[in-house]
């Protein structure tokens, strides 16, 4: 195994190791709630659901009940599955209808950007099919933090402060919920969401008379899609609200859209890398781009992939640019994605040959026989013109929180949770959307709707054209690793388009460099902005590269000499990974120290 330039000698925390169970997430209260379930006899699936609903409460700027999720679930001794919690476009949301409103892009905030919420139904499906606990017990933690309150994290306060004027002038229900005497609450002060606690209790009550645990959970799912939630949402969005287009629009989402959606189980997409099998969600997510990048990099030697050297970073970033160009040219829901070709060794070799000693400044999707010209040079998929490199916006995006505009538009961040139990059950889940800043707070249900439809296009004939009933291509992308037929590690990260990019050097350090989980998370990170943003207003920066300054002046200057347009971020600013693993009865966990909010717990 090739030694990397920054060996496993320093970490901010130990990699936790034990034999009972571990949980790691982007907020300590969610991690500890999940661990509490394990301590009381629940399995990893019970624990993940409990922790996830706590994340809705304590990280409302990063996810919420009105959002979505993607998870990879690996029951011990069984084949892993993808938990699909990405809701589709409502029946009233189409490219033609939105263009008739004078829109060129789906807004980045407000009601028109709302896909059908998928997270709640997906978590309930996981609990029904793989869990053991009753719904009331699993939700005890989230209901307590929502009704009785919790100390609000600084990141939540920062986000509320950024949109406080919007709340005061345009979104009064959000102002009433999130502002204290007209301003953002103080960090550490107690924040409550009694309306959401009440909604959870209504869903529990819906199944009181059902005969079995599974029937009680299904009754809650039906109530969510009916009078308890969906009908109230439809009524609220009938009133227009300001969005990032600068206009006020009513929503098109209806109760029938909720009723028509159910979360599902899917088979993961997989690819080999250095003796492991890497599992991702399908091409309705950006997950296969991770696999494509790995296939390209698998052709380089171990010593050529060190993510702490300029040469290693250059190869990793250039491979990712090629994979993301294919993502934008081919990936989508309801379309024929040539995934076998895109993941083939022959195609990877063809793409690898494009990586030379200079940073690419172009969007270069590959050519697939029978799929026509997918050039992005003048293609409407590009959206806005390339942006000039500016340090301030990049620094804001690098902070790990959503990048906000004056109308509430957000480039988006999210949260993540991983759980492993003593039986070797693994969960990696990335919930997102429904941010408090995404659209007005709905007081009758206690949450805001998400804005995932901003990832769709209003031009016809594209893989991601806004189409009723089809899922927007999501950036949510957890990962599971398999070795010798057994899933052994689960991990993921918030970060929108950066999720794959922060996970890739982590994986290389873990698998190739021999780093521990915590050391691989702690090591300096980076990401390219030379890709079409999945978020409004869909811009891109040719050859853009954001790096943590801990990489060192020599490495950074060499990257500049290679043609990368460098923005230097703070020393602990890029990436918010967490991870768990199971091996020979030993469970391990690690979490990101950046932002001082993510924690791993266990024993």
Coordinates of C-alpha atoms in Angstrom, one line a residue, residues 66-520:
X66 CA -40.8 19.0 3.3
X67 CA -37.6 17.7 1.8
X68 CA -36.2 14.4 0.4
X69 CA -33.6 11.8 1.1
X70 CA -31.5 9.1 -0.4
X71 CA -30.2 6.2 1.8
X72 CA -28.3 3.0 1.2
X73 CA -29.4 0.3 3.7
X74 CA -27.3 -2.8 4.2
X75 CA -29.0 -5.4 6.4
X76 CA -26.5 -7.9 7.8
X77 CA -26.4 -11.0 5.6
X78 CA -28.6 -9.5 2.9
X79 CA -28.1 -7.5 -0.3
X80 CA -28.0 -3.7 0.2
X81 CA -30.8 -1.6 -1.1
X82 CA -31.3 2.0 -2.0
X83 CA -34.1 3.8 0.0
X84 CA -35.6 6.1 -2.6
X85 CA -37.1 9.2 -0.9
X86 CA -37.0 11.6 -3.8
X87 CA -40.4 12.9 -4.6
X88 CA -41.3 13.8 -8.2
X89 CA -42.6 17.0 -9.8
X90 CA -46.2 17.7 -9.0
X91 CA -48.8 17.1 -11.8
X92 CA -49.1 20.9 -12.3
X93 CA -45.3 21.4 -12.7
X94 CA -44.2 21.3 -16.3
X95 CA -41.7 23.1 -18.4
X96 CA -44.4 24.6 -20.6
X97 CA -46.5 25.8 -17.6
X98 CA -43.5 27.5 -16.0
X99 CA -42.4 29.1 -19.3
X100 CA -45.9 30.5 -19.7
X101 CA -45.2 32.4 -16.4
X102 CA -42.2 34.0 -18.1
X103 CA -39.6 31.9 -16.3
X104 CA -36.4 30.8 -17.8
X105 CA -35.2 28.8 -14.8
X106 CA -37.1 27.1 -12.0
X107 CA -36.8 29.5 -9.1
X108 CA -34.4 28.7 -6.3
X109 CA -36.9 29.5 -3.6
X110 CA -40.6 29.6 -3.1
X111 CA -43.5 27.3 -3.9
X112 CA -42.9 26.6 -7.6
X113 CA -39.6 24.8 -6.8
X114 CA -41.3 22.2 -4.5
X115 CA -41.1 18.6 -5.5
X116 CA -43.5 16.2 -3.7
X117 CA -41.9 15.8 -0.2
X118 CA -40.3 12.3 0.0
X119 CA -38.3 12.1 3.2
X120 CA -41.1 11.4 5.8
X121 CA -42.6 8.6 3.7
X122 CA -39.2 7.1 3.1
X123 CA -38.2 7.0 6.7
X124 CA -41.5 5.4 7.6
X125 CA -40.9 2.8 4.9
X126 CA -37.5 2.0 6.4
X127 CA -39.0 1.7 9.9
X128 CA -41.8 -0.5 8.7
X129 CA -39.7 -2.9 6.6
X130 CA -36.5 -3.0 8.6
X131 CA -37.1 -1.5 12.0
X132 CA -38.5 -3.1 15.2
X133 CA -39.8 -0.1 17.2
X134 CA -43.2 1.5 17.4
X135 CA -43.5 4.9 15.7
X136 CA -44.3 6.7 19.0
X137 CA -41.1 5.4 20.6
X138 CA -38.9 6.4 17.6
X139 CA -40.4 9.9 17.4
X140 CA -40.1 10.5 21.2
X141 CA -36.8 12.3 20.7
X142 CA -37.9 14.6 17.8
X143 CA -41.2 15.4 19.5
X144 CA -39.3 16.4 22.7
X145 CA -36.9 18.7 20.9
X146 CA -39.6 20.3 18.8
X147 CA -42.1 20.8 21.7
X148 CA -39.8 21.5 24.6
X149 CA -37.1 23.1 22.6
X150 CA -33.4 22.7 22.0
X151 CA -30.3 25.1 22.0
X152 CA -30.2 26.5 18.5
X153 CA -26.9 25.9 16.7
X154 CA -24.9 28.9 15.3
X155 CA -25.4 27.8 11.8
X156 CA -29.1 27.9 12.1
X157 CA -28.9 31.4 13.5
X158 CA -26.6 32.5 10.7
X159 CA -29.0 31.3 8.1
X160 CA -32.0 32.9 9.8
X161 CA -30.2 36.2 10.0
X162 CA -29.4 36.1 6.3
X163 CA -33.1 35.9 5.4
X164 CA -34.6 37.9 8.3
X165 CA -35.5 40.8 6.1
X166 CA -37.2 38.5 3.6
X167 CA -39.2 37.0 6.5
X168 CA -40.2 40.3 7.9
X169 CA -41.3 41.8 4.6
X170 CA -42.6 38.9 2.5
X171 CA -42.9 35.6 4.5
X172 CA -44.7 36.6 7.8
X173 CA -45.3 33.0 8.9
X174 CA -41.6 32.3 8.7
X175 CA -40.9 35.5 10.7
X176 CA -43.3 34.4 13.4
X177 CA -41.7 31.0 13.7
X178 CA -38.0 31.8 13.3
X179 CA -37.5 35.4 14.5
X180 CA -37.4 36.5 18.1
X181 CA -38.7 40.1 18.4
X182 CA -38.0 40.6 14.7
X183 CA -34.4 39.3 14.7
X184 CA -32.7 36.0 14.6
X185 CA -32.5 34.2 17.9
X186 CA -29.2 34.1 19.8
X187 CA -27.0 31.1 19.4
X188 CA -27.7 28.6 22.1
X189 CA -31.1 30.0 22.9
X190 CA -34.1 27.7 23.1
X191 CA -36.0 27.3 19.8
X192 CA -39.2 25.3 19.6
X193 CA -41.5 24.1 16.7
X194 CA -44.7 23.1 18.4
X195 CA -46.6 22.8 15.2
X196 CA -44.3 20.1 13.9
X197 CA -44.5 18.2 17.3
X198 CA -48.3 18.4 16.9
X199 CA -48.2 17.0 13.3
X200 CA -46.0 14.1 14.5
X201 CA -48.6 13.3 17.2
X202 CA -51.4 13.4 14.7
X203 CA -49.6 10.9 12.5
X204 CA -49.1 8.6 15.5
X205 CA -52.8 8.9 16.4
X206 CA -53.8 7.9 12.9
X207 CA -52.6 4.4 13.6
X208 CA -53.8 3.9 17.2
X209 CA -56.5 1.4 16.2
X210 CA -54.4 -0.6 13.7
X211 CA -53.7 -4.2 14.5
X212 CA -50.0 -4.5 13.8
X213 CA -46.9 -2.3 14.1
X214 CA -46.6 -2.3 10.3
X215 CA -50.3 -1.3 9.9
X216 CA -49.8 1.5 12.4
X217 CA -46.9 2.9 10.4
X218 CA -48.8 2.6 7.1
X219 CA -51.7 4.5 8.7
X220 CA -49.3 7.3 9.5
X221 CA -48.1 7.3 5.9
X222 CA -51.7 7.6 4.7
X223 CA -52.4 10.4 7.1
X224 CA -49.3 12.3 5.9
X225 CA -50.6 12.0 2.3
X226 CA -54.1 13.1 3.3
X227 CA -56.0 15.3 5.7
X228 CA -53.2 15.5 8.4
X229 CA -50.7 17.2 6.1
X230 CA -51.2 17.2 2.4
X231 CA -54.6 19.0 2.3
X232 CA -53.2 21.7 4.6
X233 CA -50.2 22.2 2.4
X234 CA -52.4 22.5 -0.7
X235 CA -54.5 25.2 1.0
X236 CA -51.4 27.2 2.2
X237 CA -49.6 27.3 -1.2
X238 CA -52.6 28.8 -2.9
X239 CA -51.5 32.1 -1.6
X240 CA -48.7 33.6 -3.8
X241 CA -45.2 34.1 -2.2
X242 CA -42.1 35.9 -3.4
X243 CA -39.5 33.7 -4.9
X244 CA -36.0 34.1 -6.4
X245 CA -37.5 35.1 -9.8
X246 CA -38.5 38.4 -8.1
X247 CA -42.2 37.7 -8.6
X248 CA -44.9 36.3 -6.3
X249 CA -46.2 32.9 -7.4
X250 CA -48.7 30.5 -5.9
X251 CA -47.7 26.8 -5.7
X252 CA -48.9 24.0 -7.9
X253 CA -48.4 21.1 -5.5
X254 CA -51.7 19.5 -4.4
X255 CA -52.9 16.9 -2.0
X256 CA -53.3 14.4 -4.9
X257 CA -49.5 14.7 -5.5
X258 CA -48.8 13.5 -2.0
X259 CA -51.3 10.7 -2.4
X260 CA -49.7 9.6 -5.6
X261 CA -46.2 9.2 -4.2
X262 CA -44.7 6.4 -2.1
X263 CA -41.1 5.8 -1.3
X264 CA -39.6 2.7 -2.8
X265 CA -36.7 0.2 -2.6
X266 CA -34.3 0.1 -5.5
X267 CA -31.1 -1.8 -6.4
X268 CA -27.9 0.2 -6.1
X269 CA -25.5 0.9 -8.9
X270 CA -22.1 -0.5 -8.3
X271 CA -18.5 -0.4 -9.6
X272 CA -15.2 -2.0 -8.5
X273 CA -12.3 0.0 -7.0
X274 CA -9.1 -1.5 -5.6
X275 CA -10.7 -4.7 -4.5
X276 CA -13.9 -3.1 -3.2
X277 CA -17.3 -2.7 -4.6
X278 CA -18.7 0.8 -4.3
X279 CA -22.5 1.2 -4.0
X280 CA -24.5 4.3 -5.1
X281 CA -28.0 5.3 -6.1
X282 CA -29.0 5.3 -9.7
X283 CA -28.7 7.9 -12.4
X284 CA -31.7 9.8 -11.1
X285 CA -29.1 10.9 -8.6
X286 CA -25.5 12.1 -9.2
X287 CA -24.2 8.9 -7.6
X288 CA -22.9 7.2 -10.7
X289 CA -20.7 10.2 -11.3
X290 CA -18.7 9.1 -8.3
X291 CA -18.4 5.7 -9.8
X292 CA -17.4 7.1 -13.2
X293 CA -14.6 9.2 -11.5
X294 CA -13.4 6.1 -9.7
X295 CA -13.3 4.1 -12.9
X296 CA -11.1 6.8 -14.5
X297 CA -8.8 7.0 -11.5
X298 CA -8.5 3.2 -11.1
X299 CA -6.2 3.3 -14.1
X300 CA -3.6 5.3 -12.2
X301 CA -1.1 3.9 -9.7
X302 CA -1.5 4.3 -6.0
X303 CA 1.3 6.9 -5.8
X304 CA -0.4 9.0 -8.5
X305 CA -3.6 9.5 -6.4
X306 CA -2.4 11.1 -3.2
X307 CA -5.0 13.8 -2.4
X308 CA -2.5 15.9 -0.6
X309 CA -0.2 16.4 -3.6
X310 CA -0.8 18.8 -6.5
X311 CA -0.5 15.9 -9.0
X312 CA -3.0 13.7 -7.1
X313 CA -5.5 16.6 -6.7
X314 CA -5.2 17.5 -10.4
X315 CA -6.0 13.9 -11.5
X316 CA -8.9 13.6 -9.1
X317 CA -10.4 17.0 -10.1
X318 CA -10.0 16.4 -13.8
X319 CA -11.7 13.0 -13.5
X320 CA -14.5 14.5 -11.6
X321 CA -15.0 17.2 -14.2
X322 CA -15.4 14.6 -16.9
X323 CA -17.8 12.6 -14.8
X324 CA -19.9 15.6 -14.0
X325 CA -20.1 16.6 -17.6
X326 CA -21.5 13.2 -18.3
X327 CA -23.9 13.7 -15.4
X328 CA -25.3 16.8 -17.0
X329 CA -25.4 15.3 -20.5
X330 CA -27.0 11.9 -19.7
X331 CA -28.4 11.5 -16.2
X332 CA -32.1 12.0 -15.4
X333 CA -35.3 10.3 -14.4
X334 CA -37.6 8.7 -17.1
X335 CA -34.8 8.8 -19.7
X336 CA -32.6 6.1 -21.2
X337 CA -29.3 6.5 -19.4
X338 CA -26.4 4.5 -21.0
X339 CA -25.1 3.6 -17.5
X340 CA -23.4 0.3 -18.6
X341 CA -21.4 2.2 -21.2
X342 CA -20.6 5.1 -18.9
X343 CA -19.2 2.7 -16.3
X344 CA -17.3 0.4 -18.6
X345 CA -13.6 0.0 -18.4
X346 CA -13.3 0.9 -22.1
X347 CA -15.1 4.2 -21.7
X348 CA -13.1 5.0 -18.5
X349 CA -9.9 4.5 -20.5
X350 CA -11.1 6.8 -23.2
X351 CA -12.0 9.5 -20.6
X352 CA -8.7 8.9 -18.8
X353 CA -6.7 9.8 -21.9
X354 CA -8.2 13.3 -21.8
X355 CA -6.4 14.1 -18.5
X356 CA -3.2 15.9 -19.3
X357 CA -1.0 18.4 -17.4
X358 CA -3.3 21.4 -17.8
X359 CA -6.5 22.1 -16.0
X360 CA -9.5 21.8 -18.4
X361 CA -11.6 24.9 -18.9
X362 CA -14.3 23.2 -20.9
X363 CA -17.4 21.1 -20.2
X364 CA -16.5 17.8 -22.0
X365 CA -19.2 15.1 -21.9
X366 CA -18.3 11.9 -23.7
X367 CA -19.8 10.5 -26.8
X368 CA -22.0 7.4 -26.5
X369 CA -23.0 5.5 -29.7
X370 CA -26.6 6.0 -30.5
X371 CA -27.2 8.9 -28.1
X372 CA -26.4 11.8 -30.5
X373 CA -24.4 15.0 -29.8
X374 CA -24.4 15.8 -26.1
X375 CA -21.9 18.7 -26.3
X376 CA -22.5 21.2 -23.6
X377 CA -20.6 24.1 -25.2
X378 CA -23.6 25.9 -26.5
X379 CA -26.2 23.6 -25.0
X380 CA -29.0 25.1 -22.9
X381 CA -28.1 22.7 -20.1
X382 CA -25.3 25.1 -19.2
X383 CA -27.7 27.8 -18.1
X384 CA -26.0 31.0 -17.0
X385 CA -22.7 32.1 -18.5
X386 CA -19.5 31.2 -16.7
X387 CA -19.0 33.3 -13.6
X388 CA -15.8 35.2 -12.7
X389 CA -13.9 33.9 -9.8
X390 CA -14.7 35.9 -6.7
X391 CA -13.5 35.0 -3.2
X392 CA -16.5 36.1 -1.2
X393 CA -19.2 33.8 -2.7
X394 CA -16.8 30.8 -2.7
X395 CA -16.0 31.4 0.9
X396 CA -19.7 31.5 1.8
X397 CA -20.3 28.3 -0.1
X398 CA -17.3 26.7 1.6
X399 CA -18.7 27.4 5.1
X400 CA -20.8 24.3 4.9
X401 CA -24.1 26.2 5.1
X402 CA -26.4 27.2 2.2
X403 CA -25.4 30.2 0.1
X404 CA -28.3 32.6 0.5
X405 CA -29.6 35.5 -1.6
X406 CA -31.9 38.4 -0.7
X407 CA -35.0 36.5 -1.9
X408 CA -34.1 33.3 0.0
X409 CA -32.6 31.5 -3.0
X410 CA -30.2 28.8 -1.7
X411 CA -27.4 26.8 -3.3
X412 CA -28.2 24.4 -0.6
X413 CA -26.5 22.2 1.9
X414 CA -27.9 19.2 3.7
X415 CA -27.1 16.8 6.5
X416 CA -26.1 13.2 6.9
X417 CA -26.4 10.3 9.3
X418 CA -24.7 6.9 9.5
X419 CA -25.5 4.1 11.9
X420 CA -24.0 0.6 12.5
X421 CA -25.2 -1.9 15.1
X422 CA -23.7 -4.9 16.8
X423 CA -25.2 -7.3 14.2
X424 CA -23.5 -5.5 11.4
X425 CA -26.5 -3.7 10.0
X426 CA -25.4 -0.5 8.2
X427 CA -27.3 2.7 7.1
X428 CA -25.9 5.7 5.2
X429 CA -28.5 8.4 4.7
X430 CA -28.5 11.9 3.3
X431 CA -31.7 13.9 4.0
X432 CA -32.1 17.4 2.6
X433 CA -34.5 20.0 1.3
X434 CA -37.4 21.7 3.1
X435 CA -34.9 24.2 4.5
X436 CA -36.4 27.0 6.6
X437 CA -35.2 29.5 4.0
X438 CA -36.5 27.6 1.0
X439 CA -40.1 28.7 1.1
X440 CA -42.6 30.1 3.7
X441 CA -43.2 28.2 6.9
X442 CA -46.6 26.4 6.9
X443 CA -47.9 26.9 10.4
X444 CA -50.7 24.3 10.2
X445 CA -48.1 21.5 9.7
X446 CA -44.8 23.0 11.1
X447 CA -42.4 23.0 8.1
X448 CA -41.5 24.5 4.8
X449 CA -41.5 22.9 1.4
X450 CA -38.3 22.0 -0.5
X451 CA -36.9 23.4 -3.7
X452 CA -35.5 20.3 -5.4
X453 CA -37.2 21.2 -8.7
X454 CA -34.6 23.9 -9.2
X455 CA -32.4 21.0 -10.5
X456 CA -34.7 20.6 -13.4
X457 CA -34.6 22.6 -16.7
X458 CA -37.3 24.4 -18.6
X459 CA -35.8 23.6 -22.0
X460 CA -37.4 20.7 -23.8
X461 CA -35.7 17.5 -24.7
X462 CA -33.0 17.4 -21.9
X463 CA -32.5 14.5 -19.5
X464 CA -33.6 16.8 -16.7
X465 CA -36.5 18.7 -18.3
X466 CA -39.2 19.6 -15.8
X467 CA -41.9 16.9 -16.3
X468 CA -44.9 16.0 -14.1
X469 CA -44.3 12.8 -12.3
X470 CA -40.6 12.6 -12.9
X471 CA -37.9 13.0 -10.2
X472 CA -35.5 15.9 -10.4
X473 CA -32.0 14.7 -10.5
X474 CA -30.8 14.9 -6.9
X475 CA -27.4 15.7 -5.5
X476 CA -28.0 13.4 -2.5
X477 CA -25.5 10.6 -2.6
X478 CA -24.6 8.4 0.3
X479 CA -22.0 5.6 -0.2
X480 CA -21.6 2.0 1.0
X481 CA -18.4 -0.1 0.5
X482 CA -18.4 -3.9 0.1
X483 CA -15.4 -6.2 0.5
X484 CA -15.4 -9.9 -0.1
X485 CA -19.2 -9.8 -0.4
X486 CA -19.9 -8.0 2.9
X487 CA -20.9 -4.3 3.3
X488 CA -18.4 -2.9 5.8
X489 CA -18.4 0.9 5.6
X490 CA -21.1 3.5 5.2
X491 CA -20.5 7.2 4.7
X492 CA -21.6 10.5 3.1
X493 CA -21.5 14.2 3.3
X494 CA -23.7 17.3 2.9
X495 CA -22.6 19.8 0.2
X496 CA -24.8 19.8 -2.9
X497 CA -22.5 19.3 -5.9
X498 CA -19.6 18.9 -3.5
X499 CA -21.0 15.8 -1.9
X500 CA -19.2 13.4 -4.3
X501 CA -16.2 15.6 -4.4
X502 CA -15.6 15.6 -0.7
X503 CA -16.3 11.9 -0.5
X504 CA -13.8 10.9 -3.2
X505 CA -10.5 12.0 -1.5
X506 CA -11.9 10.5 1.7
X507 CA -12.4 7.1 -0.1
X508 CA -9.0 7.3 -1.7
X509 CA -7.3 8.0 1.6
X510 CA -9.2 5.2 3.3
X511 CA -8.8 2.5 0.6
X512 CA -5.5 3.5 -1.1
X513 CA -3.7 5.4 1.6
X514 CA -4.7 3.3 4.6
X515 CA -6.0 6.1 6.6
X516 CA -8.4 5.6 9.5
X517 CA -12.0 6.9 9.2
X518 CA -11.2 10.0 11.3
X519 CA -7.9 10.7 9.6
X520 CA -9.5 10.5 6.2

